[in-house]
Amino acid sequence: MADKQISLPAKLINGGIAGLIGVTCVFPIDLAKTRLQNQQNGSRLYTSMSDCLIKTIRSEGYFGMYRGAAVNLTLVTPEKAIKLAANDFFRHHLSKDGRKLTLFKEMLAGCGAGTCQVIVTTPMEMLKIQLQDAGRIAAQRKLMPQTVAPGSVEPKSPTAMQISRELLREKGIAGLYKGLGATLLRDVPFSIIYFPLFANLNNLGKKGAEGPAPFYVSFLSGCIAGSTAAVAVNPVDVIKTRLQSLNRGSTEDTYSGVTDCIRKILRNEGPSAFLKGAYCRALVIAPLFGIAQVVYFLGVGEFILSFLPKKDH
């Protein structure tokens, strides 16, 4: 984030608030991304992000665009806390005598932060994807009634708690970490790209050697670095989304792992399938990091901490 000196507790508060605001603002776009990435050739319901959002509102109402948002809003604060704390930890231990980190060490710190982040990210994303994609599966059933057995009752959309309990009962804690490998393959490269790119773009707009960058420079640097990293790792995000989807249409492929997923996507849908949802993902990530810069610039974390009683030493 921005280079001004901020205490770790303030950074955690800033990250949590930025995550909560960001998720609320961009979640409908994230839902469209998930549904676009999950639909396969022969079972396409949506032609674009706008088409997906319009059809979602018509069939599920306005709040249908926020399916799975509760999971993200609950877990986004610990996720951001782990990521920010881990990046600070690795940057501190990789720096020598306060010297500026080399690009390689910046990337190494980002790698460590991304690796630690998946502790929370994997179950959060896995549960979110089930809830986000439920409307697409239901719409597909309506279009293909012949696939439903006569007299059967259409299943209701499950809740995050129901999915969690079922996975824990059947597969233990490992059930919540379905797609862990793909999540690592996405989040580690994302952090390796984002953190150094943001730091270097932000440095370009600094006022003098030691002066902080203006707010608008940090804002734009966060947006550019976030969207660049998001598009760069989108192929892995498609794989992760497919692997973490528990329910599928009757005509859709299932996958046994990362390699099997790559092979079937290439064979049945072509290389362009790995770019599904890239536009949506860039639109999700750029505002998230732009909002984070607003929160940092306003010093929300420091403001909140100023009201807490200080310990006497």
Short mmCIF file of C-alpha atoms in Angstrom, two decimals:
data_model
loop_
_atom_site.label_atom_id
_atom_site.label_comp_id
_atom_site.label_asym_id
_atom_site.label_seq_id
_atom_site.Cartn_x
_atom_site.Cartn_y
_atom_site.Cartn_z
CA MET A 1 0.00 0.00 0.00
CA ALA A 2 1.05 3.61 0.27
CA ASP A 3 4.46 4.22 1.75
CA LYS A 4 3.55 6.54 4.63
CA GLN A 5 4.44 5.05 8.00
CA ILE A 6 1.43 3.26 9.46
CA SER A 7 1.38 0.98 12.49
CA LEU A 8 0.45 -2.66 11.94
CA PRO A 9 -2.87 -2.44 13.91
CA ALA A 10 -3.86 0.59 11.82
CA LYS A 11 -2.93 -1.29 8.64
CA LEU A 12 -5.13 -4.22 9.68
CA ILE A 13 -8.07 -1.89 10.39
CA ASN A 14 -7.52 -0.09 7.07
CA GLY A 15 -7.32 -3.39 5.18
CA GLY A 16 -10.47 -4.73 6.82
CA ILE A 17 -12.50 -1.56 6.18
CA ALA A 18 -11.25 -1.34 2.61
CA GLY A 19 -12.21 -4.98 2.06
CA LEU A 20 -15.71 -4.53 3.48
CA ILE A 21 -16.40 -1.40 1.40
CA GLY A 22 -14.81 -2.87 -1.72
CA VAL A 23 -16.69 -6.18 -1.57
CA THR A 24 -20.01 -4.35 -1.13
CA CYS A 25 -19.33 -2.09 -4.14
CA VAL A 26 -18.02 -4.63 -6.65
CA PHE A 27 -19.63 -7.93 -5.60
CA PRO A 28 -22.21 -7.99 -8.44
CA ILE A 29 -19.35 -7.79 -10.96
CA ASP A 30 -17.58 -10.62 -9.13
CA LEU A 31 -20.77 -12.71 -9.35
CA ALA A 32 -20.90 -12.11 -13.11
CA LYS A 33 -17.24 -13.14 -13.37
CA THR A 34 -17.90 -16.45 -11.58
CA ARG A 35 -20.92 -17.29 -13.73
CA LEU A 36 -19.16 -16.38 -16.98
CA GLN A 37 -16.12 -18.47 -16.03
CA ASN A 38 -18.22 -21.48 -15.07
CA GLN A 39 -20.45 -21.69 -18.15
CA GLN A 40 -19.17 -24.10 -20.77
CA ASN A 41 -19.74 -24.40 -24.52
CA GLY A 42 -23.18 -25.87 -25.16
CA SER A 43 -24.62 -24.50 -21.93
CA ARG A 44 -24.05 -20.76 -22.32
CA LEU A 45 -26.66 -18.62 -20.57
CA TYR A 46 -24.88 -15.27 -20.61
CA THR A 47 -23.16 -13.44 -23.45
CA SER A 48 -21.48 -10.70 -21.40
CA MET A 49 -21.20 -9.15 -17.95
CA SER A 50 -24.14 -6.81 -18.54
CA ASP A 51 -26.27 -9.64 -19.92
CA CYS A 52 -25.47 -11.74 -16.85
CA LEU A 53 -26.39 -8.96 -14.40
CA ILE A 54 -29.64 -8.11 -16.24
CA LYS A 55 -30.75 -11.76 -16.32
CA THR A 56 -29.77 -12.20 -12.66
CA ILE A 57 -31.90 -9.24 -11.58
CA ARG A 58 -34.87 -10.47 -13.68
CA SER A 59 -34.78 -14.02 -12.32
CA GLU A 60 -33.45 -13.55 -8.78
CA GLY A 61 -34.13 -9.91 -7.93
CA TYR A 62 -31.67 -7.18 -7.00
CA PHE A 63 -30.30 -9.08 -4.01
CA GLY A 64 -29.64 -12.05 -6.25
CA MET A 65 -26.52 -10.17 -7.34
CA TYR A 66 -25.23 -10.46 -3.76
CA ARG A 67 -25.43 -14.25 -3.41
CA GLY A 68 -22.41 -15.30 -1.37
CA ALA A 69 -21.57 -11.77 -0.24
CA ALA A 70 -22.07 -12.66 3.43
CA VAL A 71 -19.22 -15.19 3.25
CA ASN A 72 -16.88 -12.59 1.78
CA LEU A 73 -17.94 -9.86 4.20
CA THR A 74 -17.33 -12.21 7.13
CA LEU A 75 -13.91 -13.45 6.03
CA VAL A 76 -12.50 -10.50 4.06
CA THR A 77 -11.16 -8.78 7.21
CA PRO A 78 -9.02 -11.74 8.42
CA GLU A 79 -7.94 -12.36 4.81
CA LYS A 80 -6.71 -8.77 4.39
CA ALA A 81 -5.17 -8.83 7.87
CA ILE A 82 -3.13 -11.95 7.07
CA LYS A 83 -2.04 -10.61 3.67
CA LEU A 84 -0.97 -7.19 4.96
CA ALA A 85 0.70 -8.54 8.09
CA ALA A 86 2.55 -11.23 6.12
CA ASN A 87 3.77 -8.76 3.48
CA ASP A 88 5.03 -6.41 6.21
CA PHE A 89 6.70 -9.31 8.05
CA PHE A 90 8.55 -10.57 4.96
CA ARG A 91 9.54 -7.08 3.79
CA HIS A 92 10.95 -6.31 7.25
CA HIS A 93 13.00 -9.50 7.44
CA LEU A 94 14.24 -9.20 3.85
CA SER A 95 15.44 -5.61 4.27
CA LYS A 96 18.97 -5.00 5.56
CA ASP A 97 19.68 -1.93 7.68
CA GLY A 98 16.55 -0.23 6.36
CA ARG A 99 17.78 -0.27 2.77
CA LYS A 100 15.35 -0.22 -0.14
CA LEU A 101 14.31 -3.72 -1.18
CA THR A 102 15.46 -5.02 -4.54
CA LEU A 103 12.77 -6.02 -7.04
CA PHE A 104 13.50 -9.70 -6.39
CA LYS A 105 13.03 -9.27 -2.63
CA GLU A 106 9.82 -7.31 -3.18
CA MET A 107 8.54 -10.22 -5.28
CA LEU A 108 9.68 -12.69 -2.60
CA ALA A 109 7.77 -10.77 0.08
CA GLY A 110 4.67 -10.76 -2.14
CA CYS A 111 5.08 -14.50 -2.67
CA GLY A 112 5.13 -15.08 1.10
CA ALA A 113 2.07 -12.88 1.61
CA GLY A 114 0.12 -14.68 -1.12
CA THR A 115 1.03 -18.08 0.33
CA CYS A 116 -0.18 -17.13 3.82
CA GLN A 117 -3.36 -15.55 2.46
CA VAL A 118 -4.76 -18.81 1.06
CA ILE A 119 -5.40 -20.04 4.63
CA VAL A 120 -8.54 -17.87 4.57
CA THR A 121 -8.96 -17.33 0.83
CA THR A 122 -9.50 -20.96 -0.20
CA PRO A 123 -12.56 -21.78 1.98
CA MET A 124 -13.96 -18.26 1.43
CA GLU A 125 -13.73 -18.54 -2.35
CA MET A 126 -14.97 -22.13 -2.42
CA LEU A 127 -18.15 -21.28 -0.46
CA LYS A 128 -18.69 -18.03 -2.36
CA ILE A 129 -18.50 -19.79 -5.73
CA GLN A 130 -21.20 -22.34 -4.75
CA LEU A 131 -23.58 -19.56 -3.75
CA GLN A 132 -22.78 -17.32 -6.72
CA ASP A 133 -23.22 -20.11 -9.26
CA ALA A 134 -26.45 -21.51 -7.78
CA GLY A 135 -28.60 -19.14 -9.85
CA ARG A 136 -26.88 -20.18 -13.09
CA ILE A 137 -27.45 -23.88 -12.32
CA ALA A 138 -31.12 -23.22 -11.48
CA ALA A 139 -31.62 -21.26 -14.71
CA GLN A 140 -29.99 -24.06 -16.68
CA ARG A 141 -32.38 -26.62 -15.16
CA LYS A 142 -35.36 -24.53 -16.28
CA LEU A 143 -34.03 -24.41 -19.83
CA MET A 144 -33.45 -28.18 -19.89
CA PRO A 145 -36.42 -29.70 -18.01
CA GLN A 146 -35.81 -33.08 -19.62
CA THR A 147 -32.77 -33.55 -17.39
CA VAL A 148 -34.96 -33.45 -14.25
CA ALA A 149 -36.64 -36.69 -13.20
CA PRO A 150 -40.49 -36.59 -13.32
CA GLY A 151 -42.06 -35.80 -9.96
CA SER A 152 -38.79 -34.66 -8.42
CA VAL A 153 -38.70 -31.47 -6.35
CA GLU A 154 -36.36 -28.74 -7.53
CA PRO A 155 -33.62 -28.40 -4.90
CA LYS A 156 -33.38 -25.15 -3.01
CA SER A 157 -30.20 -23.09 -3.08
CA PRO A 158 -28.03 -24.14 -0.12
CA THR A 159 -26.64 -21.73 2.46
CA ALA A 160 -22.95 -21.35 3.28
CA MET A 161 -23.49 -23.09 6.64
CA GLN A 162 -25.24 -26.05 4.98
CA ILE A 163 -22.41 -26.43 2.45
CA SER A 164 -19.79 -26.15 5.20
CA ARG A 165 -21.47 -28.74 7.44
CA GLU A 166 -21.89 -31.18 4.56
CA LEU A 167 -18.27 -30.84 3.46
CA LEU A 168 -16.95 -31.18 7.01
CA ARG A 169 -19.11 -34.26 7.59
CA GLU A 170 -18.11 -35.97 4.35
CA LYS A 171 -14.49 -34.90 3.85
CA GLY A 172 -13.36 -33.18 7.02
CA ILE A 173 -11.45 -29.89 6.97
CA ALA A 174 -9.92 -30.88 3.60
CA GLY A 175 -13.38 -30.43 2.03
CA LEU A 176 -13.20 -26.69 2.68
CA TYR A 177 -9.80 -26.57 0.98
CA LYS A 178 -10.91 -28.01 -2.35
CA GLY A 179 -8.94 -26.17 -5.05
CA LEU A 180 -6.10 -25.22 -2.68
CA GLY A 181 -3.45 -25.87 -5.34
CA ALA A 182 -5.21 -23.69 -7.90
CA THR A 183 -5.75 -20.94 -5.31
CA LEU A 184 -2.01 -20.95 -4.56
CA LEU A 185 -1.26 -20.82 -8.29
CA ARG A 186 -3.47 -17.73 -8.54
CA ASP A 187 -2.78 -15.78 -5.34
CA VAL A 188 0.99 -16.22 -5.14
CA PRO A 189 1.67 -14.89 -8.69
CA PHE A 190 -0.91 -12.14 -8.10
CA SER A 191 0.96 -10.91 -5.02
CA ILE A 192 4.33 -11.28 -6.76
CA ILE A 193 3.08 -9.00 -9.54
CA TYR A 194 0.94 -6.58 -7.52
CA PHE A 195 3.15 -5.52 -4.60
CA PRO A 196 6.33 -4.66 -6.56
CA LEU A 197 4.37 -3.08 -9.43
CA PHE A 198 2.38 -0.87 -7.06
CA ALA A 199 5.48 0.16 -5.10
CA ASN A 200 7.40 1.15 -8.24
CA LEU A 201 4.46 2.96 -9.89
CA ASN A 202 3.79 4.81 -6.64
CA ASN A 203 7.47 5.84 -6.37
CA LEU A 204 7.28 7.48 -9.80
CA GLY A 205 4.84 10.07 -8.44
CA LYS A 206 6.66 10.91 -5.22
CA LYS A 207 7.41 14.56 -4.43
CA GLY A 208 11.14 14.34 -3.93
CA ALA A 209 13.20 11.42 -2.65
CA GLU A 210 11.48 11.13 0.74
CA GLY A 211 8.13 12.82 0.20
CA PRO A 212 4.93 10.76 -0.04
CA ALA A 213 3.16 10.29 -3.36
CA PRO A 214 0.01 12.38 -3.88
CA PHE A 215 -3.25 10.61 -3.20
CA TYR A 216 -4.27 10.39 -6.85
CA VAL A 217 -0.94 8.74 -7.75
CA SER A 218 -1.40 6.05 -5.10
CA PHE A 219 -5.00 5.58 -6.20
CA LEU A 220 -4.08 5.14 -9.87
CA SER A 221 -1.06 2.96 -9.00
CA GLY A 222 -3.30 0.63 -6.98
CA CYS A 223 -5.85 0.42 -9.78
CA ILE A 224 -3.25 -0.22 -12.50
CA ALA A 225 -1.23 -2.73 -10.48
CA GLY A 226 -4.35 -4.55 -9.28
CA SER A 227 -6.01 -4.84 -12.69
CA THR A 228 -2.71 -5.86 -14.36
CA ALA A 229 -2.11 -8.62 -11.82
CA ALA A 230 -5.75 -9.72 -12.03
CA VAL A 231 -5.71 -10.14 -15.82
CA ALA A 232 -2.29 -11.85 -15.71
CA VAL A 233 -3.55 -14.61 -13.39
CA ASN A 234 -7.06 -14.89 -14.91
CA PRO A 235 -6.35 -18.26 -16.63
CA VAL A 236 -5.60 -19.77 -13.21
CA ASP A 237 -8.69 -18.08 -11.76
CA VAL A 238 -10.81 -19.85 -14.40
CA ILE A 239 -9.25 -23.19 -13.41
CA LYS A 240 -9.78 -22.46 -9.70
CA THR A 241 -13.43 -21.51 -10.25
CA ARG A 242 -14.11 -24.70 -12.23
CA LEU A 243 -12.39 -26.93 -9.65
CA GLN A 244 -14.18 -25.36 -6.69
CA SER A 245 -17.66 -25.65 -8.22
CA LEU A 246 -19.41 -28.59 -6.54
CA ASN A 247 -22.58 -28.53 -8.67
CA ARG A 248 -22.64 -28.63 -12.46
CA GLY A 249 -25.14 -28.80 -15.28
CA SER A 250 -25.85 -32.24 -16.70
CA THR A 251 -23.93 -31.50 -19.92
CA GLU A 252 -20.91 -29.85 -18.26
CA ASP A 253 -17.48 -31.36 -17.71
CA THR A 254 -16.17 -32.36 -14.29
CA TYR A 255 -12.49 -32.19 -13.39
CA SER A 256 -10.19 -34.34 -11.25
CA GLY A 257 -7.42 -31.78 -10.88
CA VAL A 258 -5.56 -28.81 -12.36
CA THR A 259 -3.99 -30.79 -15.22
CA ASP A 260 -7.28 -32.51 -16.13
CA CYS A 261 -9.07 -29.14 -16.05
CA ILE A 262 -6.51 -27.51 -18.38
CA ARG A 263 -6.67 -30.44 -20.80
CA LYS A 264 -10.48 -30.51 -21.01
CA ILE A 265 -10.82 -26.73 -21.36
CA LEU A 266 -8.29 -26.68 -24.20
CA ARG A 267 -9.94 -29.64 -25.94
CA ASN A 268 -13.58 -28.57 -25.57
CA GLU A 269 -13.46 -24.77 -25.42
CA GLY A 270 -10.11 -23.64 -26.78
CA PRO A 271 -7.45 -21.30 -25.31
CA SER A 272 -9.81 -18.30 -25.30
CA ALA A 273 -11.79 -19.95 -22.47
CA PHE A 274 -8.96 -19.06 -20.08
CA LEU A 275 -9.77 -15.39 -20.61
CA LYS A 276 -13.42 -15.77 -19.54
CA GLY A 277 -14.29 -13.15 -16.95
CA ALA A 278 -10.97 -11.30 -17.34
CA TYR A 279 -12.75 -8.00 -17.99
CA CYS A 280 -14.98 -8.51 -14.94
CA ARG A 281 -12.02 -9.51 -12.77
CA ALA A 282 -10.10 -6.37 -13.74
CA LEU A 283 -13.20 -4.28 -12.91
CA VAL A 284 -13.45 -6.01 -9.52
CA ILE A 285 -9.80 -5.76 -8.49
CA ALA A 286 -9.07 -2.19 -9.64
CA PRO A 287 -11.77 -0.54 -7.45
CA LEU A 288 -10.88 -2.81 -4.51
CA PHE A 289 -7.32 -1.52 -4.42
CA GLY A 290 -8.41 2.01 -5.32
CA ILE A 291 -10.77 1.98 -2.34
CA ALA A 292 -7.97 0.62 -0.16
CA GLN A 293 -5.88 3.67 -1.12
CA VAL A 294 -8.75 6.00 -0.17
CA VAL A 295 -8.97 4.35 3.26
CA TYR A 296 -5.21 4.63 3.74
CA PHE A 297 -5.14 8.25 2.58
CA LEU A 298 -7.90 9.22 5.00
CA GLY A 299 -6.07 7.46 7.84
CA VAL A 300 -9.19 5.63 9.02
CA GLY A 301 -7.19 3.06 10.98
CA GLU A 302 -5.20 5.70 12.87
CA PHE A 303 -8.40 7.68 13.53
CA ILE A 304 -10.11 4.66 15.11
CA LEU A 305 -7.03 3.76 17.18
CA SER A 306 -6.84 7.33 18.51
CA PHE A 307 -10.08 6.68 20.45
CA LEU A 308 -8.71 3.58 22.16
CA PRO A 309 -7.14 3.95 25.61
CA LYS A 310 -3.35 3.93 25.47
CA LYS A 311 -1.41 1.66 27.82
CA ASP A 312 0.79 3.33 30.39
CA HIS A 313 4.40 2.23 30.24
#
